Each structure stands twice: as C-alpha cells, then as structure tokens.
C-alpha cells in the first residue's frame, strides 16, 4: 500500500534505505545528439549505501510542490520515493529506495507510477532523476520503466573522496507523452 507522508509516518522515512549491489557501471556515449550507453560488469561486485538525506521532511507533508510516498508491506515500510515539482516542469525524483528484503516485487515500479500520477495531477511534463554510473541495476530499472538517458555530468562528484569522486552523474528522463506511446 502506497501512502503519502504524514506527521505520524515521519519516523518511517529512510527505513528502506539499505545497501544495494554494485555489479558494474554504465559507459555513456553521445552520438548525433542522442545519449546511449554500454554496460561494463565488474569482476568483483560490491555494495553501496547512500547516506540518509538531511532534509526537513515535514515540509513535504501536504505541499503542493513536494511529496513523499511510502510503500508499506504489512506494517513494514518497504520503499519510499521523494518528489518535487522542478523548475523545468518535470517531477524530480530526489530519492527512491526499496528495502533489500522487498526488492524484486514491483515496489519500485509502483512508486514510479505514483510519481507519474502525482506529476500529471500537477500538469508536469515528465519524470527526471539522477543516479550514478556505478548504480547499474538502478539504470536498468529506469530503462525498463521507459526512461531515457538525457544527460551526463562528469564533475558532479569530483569534490568527494574515493571511490565516489570517480563516479559520473547520469540524468534519466521520461516524458509523459513517451509513456503513452510506449503503452500503445
């Protein structure tokens, strides 16, 4: 069950934020104005975990331009998605995560569909998000959801320590008109 963030659910934010597998990376390429990529699998897979975001999530409750939705499986908070209406008329996914025990059950897809509904209700044009080149499984998920690689930033993480300083930011997009065409 996907529910919006409320005051009594604030303690559940970040509960599904757990380590995820790093099995390879995306190698992006730009050809005639279109981004493509190939995958490079690592000989030795690893794991990564994002730090909990330092935000005042109470500002997302009943906000017209921000939202958090939490997925509950029974009483457990299994997933979350954090959204904002961005300046470019896209729903920007600030964070999406699914707890390890609940991965592979369609929760991420349900959360992304909820993000699309939220954006359409606000007259937004699509969904946008950023992830790193080493989060290959997430990139595969976004691609399956119908998103396209729309931009790359090789400098965004340079100020961090190793290994993060070597990561490339990948920007993924789904235009709602593309989504309608995909389903026809």
mmCIF file with all atom_site columns, N, CA, C and O in Angstrom, residues 28-60:
data_model
loop_
_atom_site.group_PDB
_atom_site.id
_atom_site.type_symbol
_atom_site.label_atom_id
_atom_site.label_alt_id
_atom_site.label_comp_id
_atom_site.label_asym_id
_atom_site.label_entity_id
_atom_site.label_seq_id
_atom_site.pdbx_PDB_ins_code
_atom_site.Cartn_x
_atom_site.Cartn_y
_atom_site.Cartn_z
_atom_site.occupancy
_atom_site.B_iso_or_equiv
_atom_site.pdbx_formal_charge
_atom_site.auth_seq_id
_atom_site.auth_comp_id
_atom_site.auth_asym_id
_atom_site.auth_atom_id
_atom_site.pdbx_PDB_model_num
ATOM 1   N N  . UNK A 1 28 ? 28.491 5.889   -20.779 1.00 0.00 ? 28 UNK A N  1
ATOM 2   C CA . UNK A 1 28 ? 27.647 6.657   -21.704 1.00 0.00 ? 28 UNK A CA 1
ATOM 3   C C  . UNK A 1 28 ? 28.407 7.110   -22.949 1.00 0.00 ? 28 UNK A C  1
ATOM 4   O O  . UNK A 1 28 ? 29.632 7.245   -22.938 1.00 0.00 ? 28 UNK A O  1
ATOM 5   N N  . UNK A 1 29 ? 27.637 7.340   -24.018 1.00 0.00 ? 29 UNK A N  1
ATOM 6   C CA . UNK A 1 29 ? 28.210 7.879   -25.248 1.00 0.00 ? 29 UNK A CA 1
ATOM 7   C C  . UNK A 1 29 ? 27.176 8.786   -25.904 1.00 0.00 ? 29 UNK A C  1
ATOM 8   O O  . UNK A 1 29 ? 25.973 8.548   -25.797 1.00 0.00 ? 29 UNK A O  1
ATOM 9   N N  . UNK A 1 30 ? 27.655 9.815   -26.564 1.00 0.00 ? 30 UNK A N  1
ATOM 10  C CA . UNK A 1 30 ? 26.784 10.767  -27.249 1.00 0.00 ? 30 UNK A CA 1
ATOM 11  C C  . UNK A 1 30 ? 27.050 10.648  -28.739 1.00 0.00 ? 30 UNK A C  1
ATOM 12  O O  . UNK A 1 30 ? 28.167 10.855  -29.205 1.00 0.00 ? 30 UNK A O  1
ATOM 13  N N  . UNK A 1 31 ? 26.001 10.307  -29.487 1.00 0.00 ? 31 UNK A N  1
ATOM 14  C CA . UNK A 1 31 ? 26.110 10.170  -30.936 1.00 0.00 ? 31 UNK A CA 1
ATOM 15  C C  . UNK A 1 31 ? 24.993 10.974  -31.590 1.00 0.00 ? 31 UNK A C  1
ATOM 16  O O  . UNK A 1 31 ? 23.810 10.688  -31.344 1.00 0.00 ? 31 UNK A O  1
ATOM 17  N N  . UNK A 1 32 ? 25.376 11.966  -32.361 1.00 0.00 ? 32 UNK A N  1
ATOM 18  C CA . UNK A 1 32 ? 24.414 12.814  -33.074 1.00 0.00 ? 32 UNK A CA 1
ATOM 19  C C  . UNK A 1 32 ? 23.317 13.333  -32.151 1.00 0.00 ? 32 UNK A C  1
ATOM 20  O O  . UNK A 1 32 ? 22.134 13.302  -32.474 1.00 0.00 ? 32 UNK A O  1
ATOM 21  N N  . UNK A 1 33 ? 23.718 13.779  -30.969 1.00 0.00 ? 33 UNK A N  1
ATOM 22  C CA . UNK A 1 33 ? 22.784 14.404  -30.041 1.00 0.00 ? 33 UNK A CA 1
ATOM 23  C C  . UNK A 1 33 ? 21.954 13.449  -29.200 1.00 0.00 ? 33 UNK A C  1
ATOM 24  O O  . UNK A 1 33 ? 21.120 13.891  -28.412 1.00 0.00 ? 33 UNK A O  1
ATOM 25  N N  . UNK A 1 34 ? 22.161 12.161  -29.327 1.00 0.00 ? 34 UNK A N  1
ATOM 26  C CA . UNK A 1 34 ? 21.412 11.166  -28.550 1.00 0.00 ? 34 UNK A CA 1
ATOM 27  C C  . UNK A 1 34 ? 22.358 10.400  -27.636 1.00 0.00 ? 34 UNK A C  1
ATOM 28  O O  . UNK A 1 34 ? 23.408 9.925   -28.078 1.00 0.00 ? 34 UNK A O  1
ATOM 29  N N  . UNK A 1 35 ? 21.967 10.292  -26.371 1.00 0.00 ? 35 UNK A N  1
ATOM 30  C CA . UNK A 1 35 ? 22.769 9.537   -25.420 1.00 0.00 ? 35 UNK A CA 1
ATOM 31  C C  . UNK A 1 35 ? 22.458 8.053   -25.538 1.00 0.00 ? 35 UNK A C  1
ATOM 32  O O  . UNK A 1 35 ? 21.304 7.646   -25.623 1.00 0.00 ? 35 UNK A O  1
ATOM 33  N N  . UNK A 1 36 ? 23.501 7.281   -25.534 1.00 0.00 ? 36 UNK A N  1
ATOM 34  C CA . UNK A 1 36 ? 23.414 5.836   -25.473 1.00 0.00 ? 36 UNK A CA 1
ATOM 35  C C  . UNK A 1 36 ? 24.402 5.370   -24.432 1.00 0.00 ? 36 UNK A C  1
ATOM 36  O O  . UNK A 1 36 ? 25.086 6.179   -23.801 1.00 0.00 ? 36 UNK A O  1
ATOM 37  N N  . UNK A 1 37 ? 24.487 4.076   -24.248 1.00 0.00 ? 37 UNK A N  1
ATOM 38  C CA . UNK A 1 37 ? 25.460 3.563   -23.294 1.00 0.00 ? 37 UNK A CA 1
ATOM 39  C C  . UNK A 1 37 ? 25.684 2.074   -23.514 1.00 0.00 ? 37 UNK A C  1
ATOM 40  O O  . UNK A 1 37 ? 24.910 1.402   -24.177 1.00 0.00 ? 37 UNK A O  1
ATOM 41  N N  . UNK A 1 38 ? 26.771 1.641   -22.958 1.00 0.00 ? 38 UNK A N  1
ATOM 42  C CA . UNK A 1 38 ? 27.041 0.211   -22.863 1.00 0.00 ? 38 UNK A CA 1
ATOM 43  C C  . UNK A 1 38 ? 27.295 -0.100  -21.407 1.00 0.00 ? 38 UNK A C  1
ATOM 44  O O  . UNK A 1 38 ? 27.519 0.808   -20.602 1.00 0.00 ? 38 UNK A O  1
ATOM 45  N N  . UNK A 1 39 ? 27.228 -1.358  -21.055 1.00 0.00 ? 39 UNK A N  1
ATOM 46  C CA . UNK A 1 39 ? 27.463 -1.777  -19.675 1.00 0.00 ? 39 UNK A CA 1
ATOM 47  C C  . UNK A 1 39 ? 28.835 -2.417  -19.546 1.00 0.00 ? 39 UNK A C  1
ATOM 48  O O  . UNK A 1 39 ? 29.280 -3.126  -20.452 1.00 0.00 ? 39 UNK A O  1
ATOM 49  N N  . UNK A 1 40 ? 29.470 -2.161  -18.417 1.00 0.00 ? 40 UNK A N  1
ATOM 50  C CA . UNK A 1 40 ? 30.723 -2.817  -18.069 1.00 0.00 ? 40 UNK A CA 1
ATOM 51  C C  . UNK A 1 40 ? 30.490 -3.509  -16.730 1.00 0.00 ? 40 UNK A C  1
ATOM 52  O O  . UNK A 1 40 ? 30.199 -2.850  -15.729 1.00 0.00 ? 40 UNK A O  1
ATOM 53  N N  . UNK A 1 41 ? 30.567 -4.837  -16.714 1.00 0.00 ? 41 UNK A N  1
ATOM 54  C CA . UNK A 1 41 ? 30.383 -5.587  -15.474 1.00 0.00 ? 41 UNK A CA 1
ATOM 55  C C  . UNK A 1 41 ? 31.703 -5.664  -14.717 1.00 0.00 ? 41 UNK A C  1
ATOM 56  O O  . UNK A 1 41 ? 32.771 -5.818  -15.322 1.00 0.00 ? 41 UNK A O  1
ATOM 57  N N  . UNK A 1 42 ? 31.630 -5.556  -13.403 1.00 0.00 ? 42 UNK A N  1
ATOM 58  C CA . UNK A 1 42 ? 32.816 -5.635  -12.569 1.00 0.00 ? 42 UNK A CA 1
ATOM 59  C C  . UNK A 1 42 ? 33.180 -7.089  -12.301 1.00 0.00 ? 42 UNK A C  1
ATOM 60  O O  . UNK A 1 42 ? 32.299 -7.938  -12.125 1.00 0.00 ? 42 UNK A O  1
ATOM 61  N N  . UNK A 1 43 ? 34.478 -7.370  -12.244 1.00 0.00 ? 43 UNK A N  1
ATOM 62  C CA . UNK A 1 43 ? 34.948 -8.704  -11.883 1.00 0.00 ? 43 UNK A CA 1
ATOM 63  C C  . UNK A 1 43 ? 34.557 -9.041  -10.449 1.00 0.00 ? 43 UNK A C  1
ATOM 64  O O  . UNK A 1 43 ? 34.229 -10.182 -10.139 1.00 0.00 ? 43 UNK A O  1
ATOM 65  N N  . UNK A 1 44 ? 34.625 -8.048  -9.578  1.00 0.00 ? 44 UNK A N  1
ATOM 66  C CA . UNK A 1 44 ? 34.282 -8.234  -8.172  1.00 0.00 ? 44 UNK A CA 1
ATOM 67  C C  . UNK A 1 44 ? 33.162 -7.261  -7.799  1.00 0.00 ? 44 UNK A C  1
ATOM 68  O O  . UNK A 1 44 ? 33.418 -6.077  -7.602  1.00 0.00 ? 44 UNK A O  1
ATOM 69  N N  . UNK A 1 45 ? 31.912 -7.751  -7.723  1.00 0.00 ? 45 UNK A N  1
ATOM 70  C CA . UNK A 1 45 ? 30.810 -6.866  -7.319  1.00 0.00 ? 45 UNK A CA 1
ATOM 71  C C  . UNK A 1 45 ? 30.998 -6.382  -5.881  1.00 0.00 ? 45 UNK A C  1
ATOM 72  O O  . UNK A 1 45 ? 31.728 -6.981  -5.094  1.00 0.00 ? 45 UNK A O  1
ATOM 73  N N  . UNK A 1 46 ? 30.322 -5.299  -5.559  1.00 0.00 ? 46 UNK A N  1
ATOM 74  C CA . UNK A 1 46 ? 30.379 -4.744  -4.211  1.00 0.00 ? 46 UNK A CA 1
ATOM 75  C C  . UNK A 1 46 ? 29.008 -4.260  -3.790  1.00 0.00 ? 46 UNK A C  1
ATOM 76  O O  . UNK A 1 46 ? 28.001 -4.629  -4.386  1.00 0.00 ? 46 UNK A O  1
ATOM 77  N N  . UNK A 1 47 ? 28.994 -3.420  -2.777  1.00 0.00 ? 47 UNK A N  1
ATOM 78  C CA . UNK A 1 47 ? 27.746 -2.815  -2.325  1.00 0.00 ? 47 UNK A CA 1
ATOM 79  C C  . UNK A 1 47 ? 27.986 -1.334  -2.069  1.00 0.00 ? 47 UNK A C  1
ATOM 80  O O  . UNK A 1 47 ? 29.128 -0.891  -1.897  1.00 0.00 ? 47 UNK A O  1
ATOM 81  N N  . UNK A 1 48 ? 26.887 -0.605  -2.039  1.00 0.00 ? 48 UNK A N  1
ATOM 82  C CA . UNK A 1 48 ? 26.942 0.827   -1.763  1.00 0.00 ? 48 UNK A CA 1
ATOM 83  C C  . UNK A 1 48 ? 25.679 1.184   -0.990  1.00 0.00 ? 48 UNK A C  1
ATOM 84  O O  . UNK A 1 48 ? 24.643 0.546   -1.151  1.00 0.00 ? 48 UNK A O  1
ATOM 85  N N  . UNK A 1 49 ? 25.778 2.202   -0.161  1.00 0.00 ? 49 UNK A N  1
ATOM 86  C CA . UNK A 1 49 ? 24.603 2.710   0.534   1.00 0.00 ? 49 UNK A CA 1
ATOM 87  C C  . UNK A 1 49 ? 24.690 4.232   0.530   1.00 0.00 ? 49 UNK A C  1
ATOM 88  O O  . UNK A 1 49 ? 25.741 4.794   0.840   1.00 0.00 ? 49 UNK A O  1
ATOM 89  N N  . UNK A 1 50 ? 23.610 4.877   0.152   1.00 0.00 ? 50 UNK A N  1
ATOM 90  C CA . UNK A 1 50 ? 23.579 6.324   0.187   1.00 0.00 ? 50 UNK A CA 1
ATOM 91  C C  . UNK A 1 50 ? 23.337 6.786   1.610   1.00 0.00 ? 50 UNK A C  1
ATOM 92  O O  . UNK A 1 50 ? 22.560 6.184   2.342   1.00 0.00 ? 50 UNK A O  1
ATOM 93  N N  . UNK A 1 51 ? 23.960 7.881   2.013   1.00 0.00 ? 51 UNK A N  1
ATOM 94  C CA . UNK A 1 51 ? 23.664 8.421   3.352   1.00 0.00 ? 51 UNK A CA 1
ATOM 95  C C  . UNK A 1 51 ? 22.232 8.952   3.379   1.00 0.00 ? 51 UNK A C  1
ATOM 96  O O  . UNK A 1 51 ? 21.688 9.358   2.353   1.00 0.00 ? 51 UNK A O  1
ATOM 97  N N  . UNK A 1 52 ? 21.622 8.927   4.558   1.00 0.00 ? 52 UNK A N  1
ATOM 98  C CA . UNK A 1 52 ? 20.291 9.500   4.709   1.00 0.00 ? 52 UNK A CA 1
ATOM 99  C C  . UNK A 1 52 ? 20.366 10.990  4.418   1.00 0.00 ? 52 UNK A C  1
ATOM 100 O O  . UNK A 1 52 ? 21.281 11.678  4.873   1.00 0.00 ? 52 UNK A O  1
ATOM 101 N N  . UNK A 1 53 ? 19.418 11.471  3.647   1.00 0.00 ? 53 UNK A N  1
ATOM 102 C CA . UNK A 1 53 ? 19.371 12.892  3.295   1.00 0.00 ? 53 UNK A CA 1
ATOM 103 C C  . UNK A 1 53 ? 19.010 13.723  4.521   1.00 0.00 ? 53 UNK A C  1
ATOM 104 O O  . UNK A 1 53 ? 18.164 13.334  5.320   1.00 0.00 ? 53 UNK A O  1
ATOM 105 N N  . UNK A 1 54 ? 19.639 14.847  4.640   1.00 0.00 ? 54 UNK A N  1
ATOM 106 C CA . UNK A 1 54 ? 19.346 15.790  5.724   1.00 0.00 ? 54 UNK A CA 1
ATOM 107 C C  . UNK A 1 54 ? 18.343 16.816  5.209   1.00 0.00 ? 54 UNK A C  1
ATOM 108 O O  . UNK A 1 54 ? 18.725 17.841  4.661   1.00 0.00 ? 54 UNK A O  1
ATOM 109 N N  . UNK A 1 55 ? 17.081 16.504  5.343   1.00 0.00 ? 55 UNK A N  1
ATOM 110 C CA . UNK A 1 55 ? 16.015 17.395  4.903   1.00 0.00 ? 55 UNK A CA 1
ATOM 111 C C  . UNK A 1 55 ? 14.980 17.499  6.006   1.00 0.00 ? 55 UNK A C  1
ATOM 112 O O  . UNK A 1 55 ? 14.817 16.574  6.789   1.00 0.00 ? 55 UNK A O  1
ATOM 113 N N  . UNK A 1 56 ? 14.222 18.572  5.986   1.00 0.00 ? 56 UNK A N  1
ATOM 114 C CA . UNK A 1 56 ? 13.069 18.692  6.867   1.00 0.00 ? 56 UNK A CA 1
ATOM 115 C C  . UNK A 1 56 ? 11.875 18.112  6.116   1.00 0.00 ? 56 UNK A C  1
ATOM 116 O O  . UNK A 1 56 ? 11.212 18.815  5.347   1.00 0.00 ? 56 UNK A O  1
ATOM 117 N N  . UNK A 1 57 ? 11.652 16.835  6.314   1.00 0.00 ? 57 UNK A N  1
ATOM 118 C CA . UNK A 1 57 ? 10.591 16.144  5.576   1.00 0.00 ? 57 UNK A CA 1
ATOM 119 C C  . UNK A 1 57 ? 9.199  16.608  5.968   1.00 0.00 ? 57 UNK A C  1
ATOM 120 O O  . UNK A 1 57 ? 8.244  16.374  5.233   1.00 0.00 ? 57 UNK A O  1
ATOM 121 N N  . UNK A 1 58 ? 9.069  17.305  7.081   1.00 0.00 ? 58 UNK A N  1
ATOM 122 C CA . UNK A 1 58 ? 7.753  17.831  7.432   1.00 0.00 ? 58 UNK A CA 1
ATOM 123 C C  . UNK A 1 58 ? 7.286  18.847  6.397   1.00 0.00 ? 58 UNK A C  1
ATOM 124 O O  . UNK A 1 58 ? 6.079  19.054  6.219   1.00 0.00 ? 58 UNK A O  1
ATOM 125 N N  . UNK A 1 59 ? 8.232  19.477  5.677   1.00 0.00 ? 59 UNK A N  1
ATOM 126 C CA . UNK A 1 59 ? 7.869  20.430  4.631   1.00 0.00 ? 59 UNK A CA 1
ATOM 127 C C  . UNK A 1 59 ? 7.226  19.753  3.419   1.00 0.00 ? 59 UNK A C  1
ATOM 128 O O  . UNK A 1 59 ? 6.630  20.426  2.570   1.00 0.00 ? 59 UNK A O  1
ATOM 129 N N  . UNK A 1 60 ? 7.335  18.439  3.316   1.00 0.00 ? 60 UNK A N  1
ATOM 130 C CA . UNK A 1 60 ? 6.766  17.681  2.198   1.00 0.00 ? 60 UNK A CA 1
ATOM 131 C C  . UNK A 1 60 ? 5.319  17.275  2.469   1.00 0.00 ? 60 UNK A C  1
ATOM 132 O O  . UNK A 1 60 ? 4.622  16.842  1.559   1.00 0.00 ? 60 UNK A O  1
#
